[in-house]
PDB file of C-alpha atoms in Angstrom:
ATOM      1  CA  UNK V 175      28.502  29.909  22.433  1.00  0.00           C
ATOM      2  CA  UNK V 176      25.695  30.357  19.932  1.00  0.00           C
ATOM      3  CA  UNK V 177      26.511  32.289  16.618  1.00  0.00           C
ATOM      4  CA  UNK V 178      24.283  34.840  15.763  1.00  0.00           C
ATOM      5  CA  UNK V 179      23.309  34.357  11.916  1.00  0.00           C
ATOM      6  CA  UNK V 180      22.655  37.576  11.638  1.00  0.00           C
ATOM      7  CA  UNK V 181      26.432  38.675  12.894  1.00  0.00           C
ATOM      8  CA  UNK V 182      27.796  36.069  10.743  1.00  0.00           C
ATOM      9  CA  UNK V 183      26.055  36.965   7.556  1.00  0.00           C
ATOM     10  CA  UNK V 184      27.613  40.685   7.880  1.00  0.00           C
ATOM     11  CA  UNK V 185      31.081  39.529   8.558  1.00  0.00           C
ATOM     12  CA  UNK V 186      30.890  37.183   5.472  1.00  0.00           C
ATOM     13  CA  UNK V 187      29.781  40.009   3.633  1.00  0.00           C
ATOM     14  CA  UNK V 188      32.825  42.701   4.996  1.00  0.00           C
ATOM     15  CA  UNK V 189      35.140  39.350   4.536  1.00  0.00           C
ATOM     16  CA  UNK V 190      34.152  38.842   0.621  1.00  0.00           C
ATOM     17  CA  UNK V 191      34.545  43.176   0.209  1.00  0.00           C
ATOM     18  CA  UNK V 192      37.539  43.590   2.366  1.00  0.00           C
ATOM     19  CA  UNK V 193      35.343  47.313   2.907  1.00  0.00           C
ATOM     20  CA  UNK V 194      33.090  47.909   5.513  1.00  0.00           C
ATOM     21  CA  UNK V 195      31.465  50.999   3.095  1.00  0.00           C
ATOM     22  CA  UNK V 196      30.596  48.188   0.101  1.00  0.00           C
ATOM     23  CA  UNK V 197      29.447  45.609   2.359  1.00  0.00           C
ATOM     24  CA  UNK V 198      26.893  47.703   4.270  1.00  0.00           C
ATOM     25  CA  UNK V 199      25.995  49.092   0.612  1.00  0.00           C
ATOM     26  CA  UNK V 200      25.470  45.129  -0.510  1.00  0.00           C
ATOM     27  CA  UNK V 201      23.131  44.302   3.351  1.00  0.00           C
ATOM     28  CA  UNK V 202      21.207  47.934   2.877  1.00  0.00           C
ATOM     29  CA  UNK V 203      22.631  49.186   5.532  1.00  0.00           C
ATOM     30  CA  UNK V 204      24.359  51.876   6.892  1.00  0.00           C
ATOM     31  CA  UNK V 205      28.153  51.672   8.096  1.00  0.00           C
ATOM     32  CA  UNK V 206      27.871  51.916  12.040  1.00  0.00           C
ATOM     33  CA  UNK V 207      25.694  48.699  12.454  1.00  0.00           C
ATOM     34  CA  UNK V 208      27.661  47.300  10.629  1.00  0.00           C
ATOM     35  CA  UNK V 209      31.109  48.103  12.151  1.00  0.00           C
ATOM     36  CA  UNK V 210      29.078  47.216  15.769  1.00  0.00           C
ATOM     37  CA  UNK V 211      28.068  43.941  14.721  1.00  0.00           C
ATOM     38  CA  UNK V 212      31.496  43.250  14.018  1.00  0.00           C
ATOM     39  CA  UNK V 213      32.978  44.451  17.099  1.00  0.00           C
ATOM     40  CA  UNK V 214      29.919  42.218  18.805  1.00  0.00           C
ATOM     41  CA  UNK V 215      30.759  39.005  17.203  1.00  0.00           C
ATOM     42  CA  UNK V 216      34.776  40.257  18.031  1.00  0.00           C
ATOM     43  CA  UNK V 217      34.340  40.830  21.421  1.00  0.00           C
ATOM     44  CA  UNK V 218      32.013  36.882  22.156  1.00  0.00           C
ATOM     45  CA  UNK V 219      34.505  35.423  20.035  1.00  0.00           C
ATOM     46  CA  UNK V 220      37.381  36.722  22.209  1.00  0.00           C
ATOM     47  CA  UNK V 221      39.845  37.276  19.192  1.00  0.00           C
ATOM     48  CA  UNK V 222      39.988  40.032  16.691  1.00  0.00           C
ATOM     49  CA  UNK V 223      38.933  38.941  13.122  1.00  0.00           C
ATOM     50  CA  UNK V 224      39.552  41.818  10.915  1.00  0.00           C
ATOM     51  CA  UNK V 225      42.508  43.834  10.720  1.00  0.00           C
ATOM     52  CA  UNK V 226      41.543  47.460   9.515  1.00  0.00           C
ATOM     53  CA  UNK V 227      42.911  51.275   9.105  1.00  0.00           C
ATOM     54  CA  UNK V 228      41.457  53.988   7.274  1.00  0.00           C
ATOM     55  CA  UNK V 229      42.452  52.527   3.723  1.00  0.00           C
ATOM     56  CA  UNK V 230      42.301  48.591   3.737  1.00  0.00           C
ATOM     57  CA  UNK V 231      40.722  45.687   5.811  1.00  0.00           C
ATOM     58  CA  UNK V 232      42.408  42.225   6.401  1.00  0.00           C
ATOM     59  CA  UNK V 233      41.038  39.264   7.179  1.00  0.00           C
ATOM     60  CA  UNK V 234      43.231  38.128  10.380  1.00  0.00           C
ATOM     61  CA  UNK V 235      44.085  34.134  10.886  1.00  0.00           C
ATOM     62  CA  UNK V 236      41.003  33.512  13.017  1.00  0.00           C
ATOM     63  CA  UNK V 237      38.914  35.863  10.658  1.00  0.00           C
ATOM     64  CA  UNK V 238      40.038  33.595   7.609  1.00  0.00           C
ATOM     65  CA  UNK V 239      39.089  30.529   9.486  1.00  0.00           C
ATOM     66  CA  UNK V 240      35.913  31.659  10.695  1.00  0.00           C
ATOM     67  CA  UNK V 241      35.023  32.719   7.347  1.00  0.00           C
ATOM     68  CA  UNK V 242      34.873  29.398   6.160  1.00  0.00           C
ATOM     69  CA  UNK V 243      32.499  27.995   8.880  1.00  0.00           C
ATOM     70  CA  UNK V 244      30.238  30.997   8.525  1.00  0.00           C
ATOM     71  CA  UNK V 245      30.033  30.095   4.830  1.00  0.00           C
ATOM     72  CA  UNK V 246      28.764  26.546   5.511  1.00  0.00           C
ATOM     73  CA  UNK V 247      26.853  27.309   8.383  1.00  0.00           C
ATOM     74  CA  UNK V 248      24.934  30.058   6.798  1.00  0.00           C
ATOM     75  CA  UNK V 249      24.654  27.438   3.695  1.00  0.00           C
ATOM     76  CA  UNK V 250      23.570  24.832   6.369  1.00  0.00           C
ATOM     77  CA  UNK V 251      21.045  26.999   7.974  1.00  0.00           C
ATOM     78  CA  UNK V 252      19.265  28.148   4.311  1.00  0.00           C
ATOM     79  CA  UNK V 253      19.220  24.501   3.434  1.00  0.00           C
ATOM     80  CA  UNK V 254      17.608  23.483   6.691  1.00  0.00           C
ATOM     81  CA  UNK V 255      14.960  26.474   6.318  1.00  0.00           C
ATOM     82  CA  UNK V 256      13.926  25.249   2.574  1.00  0.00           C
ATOM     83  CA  UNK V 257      13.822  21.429   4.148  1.00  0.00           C
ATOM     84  CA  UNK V 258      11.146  22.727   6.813  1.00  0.00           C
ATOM     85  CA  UNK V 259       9.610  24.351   3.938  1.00  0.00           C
ATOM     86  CA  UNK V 260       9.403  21.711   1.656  1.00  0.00           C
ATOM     87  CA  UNK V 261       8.180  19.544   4.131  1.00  0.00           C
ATOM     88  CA  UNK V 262       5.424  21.786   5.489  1.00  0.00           C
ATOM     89  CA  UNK V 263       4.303  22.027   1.483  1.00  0.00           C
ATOM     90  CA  UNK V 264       4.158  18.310   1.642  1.00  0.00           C
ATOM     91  CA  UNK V 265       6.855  18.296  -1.219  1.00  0.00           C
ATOM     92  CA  UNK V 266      10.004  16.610   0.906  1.00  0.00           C
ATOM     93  CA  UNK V 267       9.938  14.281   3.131  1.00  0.00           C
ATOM     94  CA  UNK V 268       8.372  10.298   3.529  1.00  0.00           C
ATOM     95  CA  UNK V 269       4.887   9.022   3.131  1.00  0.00           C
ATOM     96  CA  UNK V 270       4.215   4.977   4.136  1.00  0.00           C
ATOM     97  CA  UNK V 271       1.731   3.057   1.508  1.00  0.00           C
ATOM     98  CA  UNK V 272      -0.195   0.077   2.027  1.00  0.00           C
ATOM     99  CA  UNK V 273      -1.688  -1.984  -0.802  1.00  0.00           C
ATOM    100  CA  UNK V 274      -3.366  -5.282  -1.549  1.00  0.00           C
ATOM    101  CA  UNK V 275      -1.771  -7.008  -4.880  1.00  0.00           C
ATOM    102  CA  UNK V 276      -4.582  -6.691  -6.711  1.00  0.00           C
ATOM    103  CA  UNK V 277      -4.169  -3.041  -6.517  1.00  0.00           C
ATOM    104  CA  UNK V 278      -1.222  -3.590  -9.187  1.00  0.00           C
ATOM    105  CA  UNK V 279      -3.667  -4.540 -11.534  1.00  0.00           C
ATOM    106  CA  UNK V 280      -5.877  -1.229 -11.101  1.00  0.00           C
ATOM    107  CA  UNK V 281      -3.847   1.263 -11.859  1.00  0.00           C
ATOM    108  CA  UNK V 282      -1.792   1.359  -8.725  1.00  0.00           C
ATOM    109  CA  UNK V 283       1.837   1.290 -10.745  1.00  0.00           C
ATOM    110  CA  UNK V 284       0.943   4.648 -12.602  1.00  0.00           C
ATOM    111  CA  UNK V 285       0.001   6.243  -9.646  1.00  0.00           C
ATOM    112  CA  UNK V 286       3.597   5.276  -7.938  1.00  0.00           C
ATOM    113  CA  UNK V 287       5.098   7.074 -11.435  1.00  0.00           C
ATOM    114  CA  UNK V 288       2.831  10.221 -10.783  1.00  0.00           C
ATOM    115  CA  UNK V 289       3.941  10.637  -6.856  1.00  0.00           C
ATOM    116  CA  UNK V 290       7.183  10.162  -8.422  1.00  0.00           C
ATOM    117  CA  UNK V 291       6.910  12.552 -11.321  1.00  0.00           C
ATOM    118  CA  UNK V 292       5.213  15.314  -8.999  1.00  0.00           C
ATOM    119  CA  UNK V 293       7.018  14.493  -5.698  1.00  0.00           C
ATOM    120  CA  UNK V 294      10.414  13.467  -6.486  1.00  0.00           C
ATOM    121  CA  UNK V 295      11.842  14.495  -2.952  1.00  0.00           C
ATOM    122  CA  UNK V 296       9.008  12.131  -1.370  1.00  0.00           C
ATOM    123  CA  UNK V 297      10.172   8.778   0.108  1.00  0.00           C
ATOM    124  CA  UNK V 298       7.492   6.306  -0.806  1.00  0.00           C
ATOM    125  CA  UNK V 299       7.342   2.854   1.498  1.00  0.00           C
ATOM    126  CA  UNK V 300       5.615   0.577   0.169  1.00  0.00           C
ATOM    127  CA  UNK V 301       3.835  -2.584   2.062  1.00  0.00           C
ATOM    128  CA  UNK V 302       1.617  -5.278   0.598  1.00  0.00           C
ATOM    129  CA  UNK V 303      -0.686  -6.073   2.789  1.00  0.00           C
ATOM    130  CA  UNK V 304      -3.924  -7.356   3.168  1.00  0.00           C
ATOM    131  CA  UNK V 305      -6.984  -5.355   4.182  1.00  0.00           C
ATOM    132  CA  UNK V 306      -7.736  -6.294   7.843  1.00  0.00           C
ATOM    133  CA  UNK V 307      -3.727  -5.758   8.220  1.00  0.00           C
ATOM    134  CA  UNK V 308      -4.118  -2.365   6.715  1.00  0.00           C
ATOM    135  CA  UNK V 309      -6.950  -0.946   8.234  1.00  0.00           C
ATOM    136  CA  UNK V 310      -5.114  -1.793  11.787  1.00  0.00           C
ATOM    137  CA  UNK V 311      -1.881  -0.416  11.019  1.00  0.00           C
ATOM    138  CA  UNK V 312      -3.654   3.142   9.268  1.00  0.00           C
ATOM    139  CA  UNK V 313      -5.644   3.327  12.374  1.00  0.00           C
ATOM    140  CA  UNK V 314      -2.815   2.978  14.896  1.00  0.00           C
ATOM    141  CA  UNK V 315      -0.561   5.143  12.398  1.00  0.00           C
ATOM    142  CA  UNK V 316       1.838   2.880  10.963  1.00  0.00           C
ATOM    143  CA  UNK V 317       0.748   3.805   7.667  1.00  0.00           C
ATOM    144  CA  UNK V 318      -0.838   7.091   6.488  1.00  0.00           C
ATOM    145  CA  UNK V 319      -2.929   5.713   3.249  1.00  0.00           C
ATOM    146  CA  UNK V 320      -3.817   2.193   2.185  1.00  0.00           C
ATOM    147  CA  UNK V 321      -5.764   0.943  -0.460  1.00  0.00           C
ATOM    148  CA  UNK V 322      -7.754  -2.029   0.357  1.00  0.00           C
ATOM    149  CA  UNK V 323     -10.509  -3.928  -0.906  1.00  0.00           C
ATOM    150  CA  UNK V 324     -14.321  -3.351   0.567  1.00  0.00           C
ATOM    151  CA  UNK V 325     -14.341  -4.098   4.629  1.00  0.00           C
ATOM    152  CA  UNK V 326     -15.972  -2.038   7.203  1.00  0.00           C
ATOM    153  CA  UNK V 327     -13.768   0.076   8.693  1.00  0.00           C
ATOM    154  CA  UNK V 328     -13.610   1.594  11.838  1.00  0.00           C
ATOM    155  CA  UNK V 329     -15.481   4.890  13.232  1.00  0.00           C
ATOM    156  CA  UNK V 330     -13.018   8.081  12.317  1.00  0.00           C
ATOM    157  CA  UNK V 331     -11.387   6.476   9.671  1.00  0.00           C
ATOM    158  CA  UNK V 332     -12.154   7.973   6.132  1.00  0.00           C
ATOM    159  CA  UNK V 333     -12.614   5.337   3.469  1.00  0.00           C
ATOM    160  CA  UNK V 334     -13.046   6.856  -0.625  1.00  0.00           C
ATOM    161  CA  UNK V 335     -14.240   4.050  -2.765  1.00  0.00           C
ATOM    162  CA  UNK V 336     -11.551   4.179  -6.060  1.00  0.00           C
ATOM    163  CA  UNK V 337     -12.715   1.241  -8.091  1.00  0.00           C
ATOM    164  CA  UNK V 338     -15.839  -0.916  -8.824  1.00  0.00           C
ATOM    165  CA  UNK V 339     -15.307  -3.818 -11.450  1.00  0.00           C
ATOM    166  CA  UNK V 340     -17.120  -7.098 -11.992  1.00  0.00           C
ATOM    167  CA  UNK V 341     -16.088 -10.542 -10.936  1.00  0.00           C
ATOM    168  CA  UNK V 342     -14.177 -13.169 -13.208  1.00  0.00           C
ATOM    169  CA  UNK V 343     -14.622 -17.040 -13.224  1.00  0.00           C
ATOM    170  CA  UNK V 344     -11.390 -18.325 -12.761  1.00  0.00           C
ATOM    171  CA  UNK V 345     -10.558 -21.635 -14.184  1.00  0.00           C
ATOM    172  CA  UNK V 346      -7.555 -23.688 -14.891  1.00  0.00           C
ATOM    173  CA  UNK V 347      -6.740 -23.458 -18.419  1.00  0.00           C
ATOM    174  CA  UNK V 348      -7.119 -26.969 -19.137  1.00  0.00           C
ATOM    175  CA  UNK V 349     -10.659 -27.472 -17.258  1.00  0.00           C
ATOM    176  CA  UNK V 350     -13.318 -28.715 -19.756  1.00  0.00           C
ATOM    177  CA  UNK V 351     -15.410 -25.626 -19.281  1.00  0.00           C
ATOM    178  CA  UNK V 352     -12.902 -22.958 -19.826  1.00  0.00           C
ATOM    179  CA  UNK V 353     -12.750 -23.076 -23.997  1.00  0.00           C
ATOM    180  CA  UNK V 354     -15.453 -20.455 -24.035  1.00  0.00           C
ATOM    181  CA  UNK V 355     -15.712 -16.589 -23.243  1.00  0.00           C
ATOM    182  CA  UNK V 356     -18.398 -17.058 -20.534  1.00  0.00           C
ATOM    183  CA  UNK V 357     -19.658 -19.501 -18.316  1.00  0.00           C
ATOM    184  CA  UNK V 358     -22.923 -20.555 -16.436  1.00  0.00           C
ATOM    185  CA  UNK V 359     -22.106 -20.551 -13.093  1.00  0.00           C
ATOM    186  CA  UNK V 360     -24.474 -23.239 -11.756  1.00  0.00           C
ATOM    187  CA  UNK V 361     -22.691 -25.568 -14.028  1.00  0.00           C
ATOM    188  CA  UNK V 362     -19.559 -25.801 -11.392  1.00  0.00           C
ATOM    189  CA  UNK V 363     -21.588 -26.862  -8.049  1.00  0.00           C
ATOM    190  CA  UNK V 364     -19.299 -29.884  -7.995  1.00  0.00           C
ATOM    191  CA  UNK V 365     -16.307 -28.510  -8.009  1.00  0.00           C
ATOM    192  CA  UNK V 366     -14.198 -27.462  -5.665  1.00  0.00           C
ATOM    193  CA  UNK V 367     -13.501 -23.848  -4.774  1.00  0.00           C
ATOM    194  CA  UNK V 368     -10.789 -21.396  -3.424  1.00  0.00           C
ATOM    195  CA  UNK V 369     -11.939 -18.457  -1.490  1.00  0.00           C
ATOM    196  CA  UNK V 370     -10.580 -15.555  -0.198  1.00  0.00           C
ATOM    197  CA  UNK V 371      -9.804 -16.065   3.335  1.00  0.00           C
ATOM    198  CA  UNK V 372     -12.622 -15.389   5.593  1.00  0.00           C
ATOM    199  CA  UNK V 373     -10.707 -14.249   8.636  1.00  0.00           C
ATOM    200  CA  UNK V 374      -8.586 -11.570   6.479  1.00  0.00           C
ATOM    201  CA  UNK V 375     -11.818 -10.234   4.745  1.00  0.00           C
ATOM    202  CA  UNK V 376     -14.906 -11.713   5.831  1.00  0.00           C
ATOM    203  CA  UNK V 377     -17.328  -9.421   3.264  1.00  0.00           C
ATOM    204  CA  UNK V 378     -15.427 -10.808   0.233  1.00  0.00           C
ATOM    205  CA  UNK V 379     -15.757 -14.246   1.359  1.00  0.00           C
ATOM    206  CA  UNK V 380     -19.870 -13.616   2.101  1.00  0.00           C
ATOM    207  CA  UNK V 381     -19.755 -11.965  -1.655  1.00  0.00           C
ATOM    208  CA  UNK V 382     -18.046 -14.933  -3.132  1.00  0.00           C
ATOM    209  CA  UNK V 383     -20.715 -17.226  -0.857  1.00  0.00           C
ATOM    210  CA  UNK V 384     -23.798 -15.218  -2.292  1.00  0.00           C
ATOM    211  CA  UNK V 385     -22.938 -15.626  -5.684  1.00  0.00           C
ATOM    212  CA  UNK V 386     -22.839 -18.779  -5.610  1.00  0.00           C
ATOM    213  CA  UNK V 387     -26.145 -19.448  -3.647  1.00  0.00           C
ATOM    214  CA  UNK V 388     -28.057 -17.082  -6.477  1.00  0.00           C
ATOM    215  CA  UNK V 389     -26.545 -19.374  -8.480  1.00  0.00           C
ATOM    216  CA  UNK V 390     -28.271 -22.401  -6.771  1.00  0.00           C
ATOM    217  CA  UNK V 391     -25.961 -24.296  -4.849  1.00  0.00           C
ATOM    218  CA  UNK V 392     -23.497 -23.882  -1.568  1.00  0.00           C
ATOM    219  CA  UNK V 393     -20.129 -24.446  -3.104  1.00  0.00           C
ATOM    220  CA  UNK V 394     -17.210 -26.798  -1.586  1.00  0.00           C
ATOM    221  CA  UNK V 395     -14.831 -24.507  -0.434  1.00  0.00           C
ATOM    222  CA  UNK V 396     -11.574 -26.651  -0.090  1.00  0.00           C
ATOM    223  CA  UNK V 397      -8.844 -23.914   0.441  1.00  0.00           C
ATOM    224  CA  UNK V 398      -8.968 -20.325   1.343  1.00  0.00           C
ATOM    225  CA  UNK V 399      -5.716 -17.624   0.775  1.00  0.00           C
ATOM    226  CA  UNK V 400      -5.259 -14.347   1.929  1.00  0.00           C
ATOM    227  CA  UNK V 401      -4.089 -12.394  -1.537  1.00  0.00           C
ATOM    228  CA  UNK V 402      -6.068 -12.700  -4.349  1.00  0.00           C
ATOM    229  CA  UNK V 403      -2.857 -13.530  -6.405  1.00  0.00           C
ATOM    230  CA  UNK V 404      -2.476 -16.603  -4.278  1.00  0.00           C
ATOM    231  CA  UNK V 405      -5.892 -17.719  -5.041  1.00  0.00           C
ATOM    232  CA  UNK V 406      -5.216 -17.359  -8.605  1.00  0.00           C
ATOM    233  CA  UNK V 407      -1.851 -19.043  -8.204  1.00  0.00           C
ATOM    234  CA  UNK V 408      -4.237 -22.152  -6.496  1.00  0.00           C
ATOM    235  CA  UNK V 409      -6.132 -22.363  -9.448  1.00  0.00           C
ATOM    236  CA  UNK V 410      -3.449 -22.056 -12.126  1.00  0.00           C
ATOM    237  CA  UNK V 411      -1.781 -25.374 -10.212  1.00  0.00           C
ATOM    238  CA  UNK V 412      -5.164 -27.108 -10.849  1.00  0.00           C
ATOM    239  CA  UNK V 413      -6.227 -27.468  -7.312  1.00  0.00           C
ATOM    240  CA  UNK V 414      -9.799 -25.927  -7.741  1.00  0.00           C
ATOM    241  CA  UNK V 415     -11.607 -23.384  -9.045  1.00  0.00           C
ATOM    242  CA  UNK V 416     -12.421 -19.639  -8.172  1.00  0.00           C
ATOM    243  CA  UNK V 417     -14.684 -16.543  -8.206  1.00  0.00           C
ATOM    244  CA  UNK V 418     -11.849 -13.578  -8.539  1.00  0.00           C
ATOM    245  CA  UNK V 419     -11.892  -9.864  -9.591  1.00  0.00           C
ATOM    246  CA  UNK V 420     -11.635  -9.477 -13.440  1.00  0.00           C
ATOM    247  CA  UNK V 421      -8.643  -7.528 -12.960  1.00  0.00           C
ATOM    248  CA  UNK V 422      -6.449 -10.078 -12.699  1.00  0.00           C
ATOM    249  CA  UNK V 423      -6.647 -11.210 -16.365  1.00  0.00           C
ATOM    250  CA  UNK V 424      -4.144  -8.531 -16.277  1.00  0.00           C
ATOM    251  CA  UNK V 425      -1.534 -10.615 -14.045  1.00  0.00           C
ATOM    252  CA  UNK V 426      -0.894 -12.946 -16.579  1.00  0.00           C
ATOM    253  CA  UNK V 427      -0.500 -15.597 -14.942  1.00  0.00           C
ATOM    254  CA  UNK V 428       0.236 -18.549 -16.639  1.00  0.00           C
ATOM    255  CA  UNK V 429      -2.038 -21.856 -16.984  1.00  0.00           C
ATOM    256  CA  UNK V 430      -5.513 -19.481 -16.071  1.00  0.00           C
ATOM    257  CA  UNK V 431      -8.659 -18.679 -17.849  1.00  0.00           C
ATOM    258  CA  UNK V 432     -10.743 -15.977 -17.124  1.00  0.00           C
ATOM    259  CA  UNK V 433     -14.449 -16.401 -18.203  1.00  0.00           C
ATOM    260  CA  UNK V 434     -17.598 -13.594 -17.828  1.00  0.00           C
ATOM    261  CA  UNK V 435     -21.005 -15.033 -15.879  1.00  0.00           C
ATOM    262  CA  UNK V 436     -24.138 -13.490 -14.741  1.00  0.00           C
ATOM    263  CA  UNK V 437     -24.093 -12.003 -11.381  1.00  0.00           C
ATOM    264  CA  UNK V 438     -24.447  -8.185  -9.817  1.00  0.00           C
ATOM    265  CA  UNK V 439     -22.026  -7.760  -7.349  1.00  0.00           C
ATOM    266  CA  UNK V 440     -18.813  -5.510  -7.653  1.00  0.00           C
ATOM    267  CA  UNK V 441     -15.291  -6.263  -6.414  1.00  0.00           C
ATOM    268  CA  UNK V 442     -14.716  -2.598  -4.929  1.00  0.00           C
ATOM    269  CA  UNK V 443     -11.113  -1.193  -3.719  1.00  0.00           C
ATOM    270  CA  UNK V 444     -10.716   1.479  -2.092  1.00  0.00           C
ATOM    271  CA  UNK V 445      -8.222   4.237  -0.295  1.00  0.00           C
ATOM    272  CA  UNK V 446      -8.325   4.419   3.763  1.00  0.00           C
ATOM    273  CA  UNK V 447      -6.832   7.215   6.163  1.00  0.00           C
ATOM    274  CA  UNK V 448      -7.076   8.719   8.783  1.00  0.00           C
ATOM    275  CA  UNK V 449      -7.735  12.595   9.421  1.00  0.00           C
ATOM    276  CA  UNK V 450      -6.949  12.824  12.840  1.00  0.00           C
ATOM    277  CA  UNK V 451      -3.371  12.203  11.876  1.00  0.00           C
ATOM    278  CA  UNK V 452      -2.722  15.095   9.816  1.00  0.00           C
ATOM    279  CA  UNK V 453      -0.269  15.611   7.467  1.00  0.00           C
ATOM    280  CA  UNK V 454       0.682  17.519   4.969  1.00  0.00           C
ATOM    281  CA  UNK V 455       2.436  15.112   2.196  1.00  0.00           C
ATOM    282  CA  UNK V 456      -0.730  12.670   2.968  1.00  0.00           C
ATOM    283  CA  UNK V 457      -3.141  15.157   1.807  1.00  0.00           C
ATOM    284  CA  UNK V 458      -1.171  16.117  -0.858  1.00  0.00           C
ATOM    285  CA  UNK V 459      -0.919  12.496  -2.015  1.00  0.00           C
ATOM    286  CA  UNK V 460      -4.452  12.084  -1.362  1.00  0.00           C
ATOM    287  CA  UNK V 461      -5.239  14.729  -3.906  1.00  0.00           C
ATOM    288  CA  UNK V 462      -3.394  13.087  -6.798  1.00  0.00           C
ATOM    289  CA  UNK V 463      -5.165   9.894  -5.770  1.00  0.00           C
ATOM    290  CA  UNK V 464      -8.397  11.656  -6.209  1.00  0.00           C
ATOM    291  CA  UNK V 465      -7.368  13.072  -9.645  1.00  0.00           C
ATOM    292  CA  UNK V 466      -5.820   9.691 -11.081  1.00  0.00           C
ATOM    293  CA  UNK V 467      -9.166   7.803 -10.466  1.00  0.00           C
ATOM    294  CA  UNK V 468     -11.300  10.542 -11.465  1.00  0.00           C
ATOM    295  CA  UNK V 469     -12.201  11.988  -8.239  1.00  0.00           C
ATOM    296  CA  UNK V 470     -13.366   8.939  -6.331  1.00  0.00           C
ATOM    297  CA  UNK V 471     -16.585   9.028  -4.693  1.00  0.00           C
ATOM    298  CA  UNK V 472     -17.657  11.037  -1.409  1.00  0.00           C
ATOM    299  CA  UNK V 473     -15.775   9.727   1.625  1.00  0.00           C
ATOM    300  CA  UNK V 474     -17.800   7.318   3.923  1.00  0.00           C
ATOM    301  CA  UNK V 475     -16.950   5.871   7.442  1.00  0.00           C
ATOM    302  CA  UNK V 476     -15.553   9.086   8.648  1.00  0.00           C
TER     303      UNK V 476
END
């Protein structure tokens, strides 16, 4: 049978008195509800719990035993009501992240310590991916966010551009043109490159491509990668040469130089979702994300 709360909550409270008068005084209540709602949970129990006269009140065998499984299921129950709660408020509960490395470079680790700070009951899962991976998985609701660098993405998915930095020349640190701050492009159209792959993110390869041709020449592109720290990693091993995001002078990476050159483009990431799938911890996260970079810019794509 199915316990009543309600029943078991007043015979906990006659069991802790031992007085039917002070436990109806402690539920504001009067005495005959009380004394039925005894008899009630008595009578679908089939055993007598409480053995009473007109001076004292006993807790019977049964009674005793049943006291102590009313106390943890009315714990049980109070506890499951504040989980609902918590996870309706978007405090409690778990939120899946996706992220391209160079994301650790711009500010993503200090965001993880925020949600952490603010949302300690929050399970964070966290997935490096690239962007074409991410905006597939967000859209079929593997992950709720991701932050991803500039692609298209598709119609009904939101897409709030976090951060817009300039573009690095990335040379191995023992390359005769890397002993100064900055660098005239044109002056490697012999070399060899390494791109970002163009069948994980097309736009960054057609970025990397323009540059280049403002520059006045198509460059050799020898070997493509699909993480921008695996590009850098290329170059570092002296196996060509690279256009990257200045933010990953911050990797350290050994054997690398990072030098400034003249061009207008903007290596952009950005944070992906999907409102259709609502929830409440995603919004909630969303909100912090919004505060950490300043607010962001307006949503697009949605």
């Amino acid at each position: 049978m199915d316990l009543d709360p309600r029943l078991l909550r007043y015979f906990a409270a006659v069991a802790e008195e031992l007085s039917f008068s002070r436990a109806a005084e402690r539920l504001h209540i009067s005495q005959p509800p009380l004394s039925y709602a005894i008899k009630q949970l008595e009578e679908a129990l089939e055993v007598r719990l409480l053995d009473r006269n007109s001076r004292n009140v006993a807790l019977t065998a049964a009674g005793a035993a049943l006291y102590k499984e009313a106390m943890f299921l009315l714990q049980r129950n109070a506890e499951v009501k504040q989980l609902v709660r918590s996870v309706d408020a978007g405090a409690q509960g778990q939120i899946r992240i996706g992220f391209v490395g160079s994301m650790l470079y711009r500010g993503l680790a200090e965001l993880l310590k925020r949600f952490d700070a603010r949302y300690p009951k929050v399970e964070h899962v966290l997935l490096e991916l690239n962007s074409a991976e991410q905006i597939q998985l967000v859209e079929r609701g593997g992950l709720d966010i991701g932050f991803i660098h500039a692609n298209p993405v598709p119609e009904g998915m939101a897409c709030l551009t976090l951060v817009e930095e300039p573009f690095s020349v990335c040379l191995p640190e023992r390359h005769p043109l890397a002993r100064g701050d900055s660098i005239d492009l044109a002056t490697l159209a012999d070399e060899h490159f390494i791109f970002f792959s163009r069948l994980f993110s097309p736009s960054y390869y057609e970025t990397l491509l323009s540059m280049c041709l403002r520059a006045g020449f198509f460059p050799s592109v020898k070997k493509e990668a699909r993480h921008w720290l695996s590009v850098a990693t290329l170059v570092s091993q002296e196996l060509g040469v690279s256009i990257v995001p200045r933010c990953l002078a911050r990797s350290r990476l050994a054997g690398l130089r990072f030098l400034d050159f003249e061009h207008n483009r903007k290596s952009v990431s950005s944070l992906i979702w999907m409102p259709a799938h609502e929830s409440r911890i995603k919004d909630k996260h969303i909100e912090l994300i919004r505060e950490h970079w300043g607010g962001g810019q307006t949503p697009d794509g949605v």
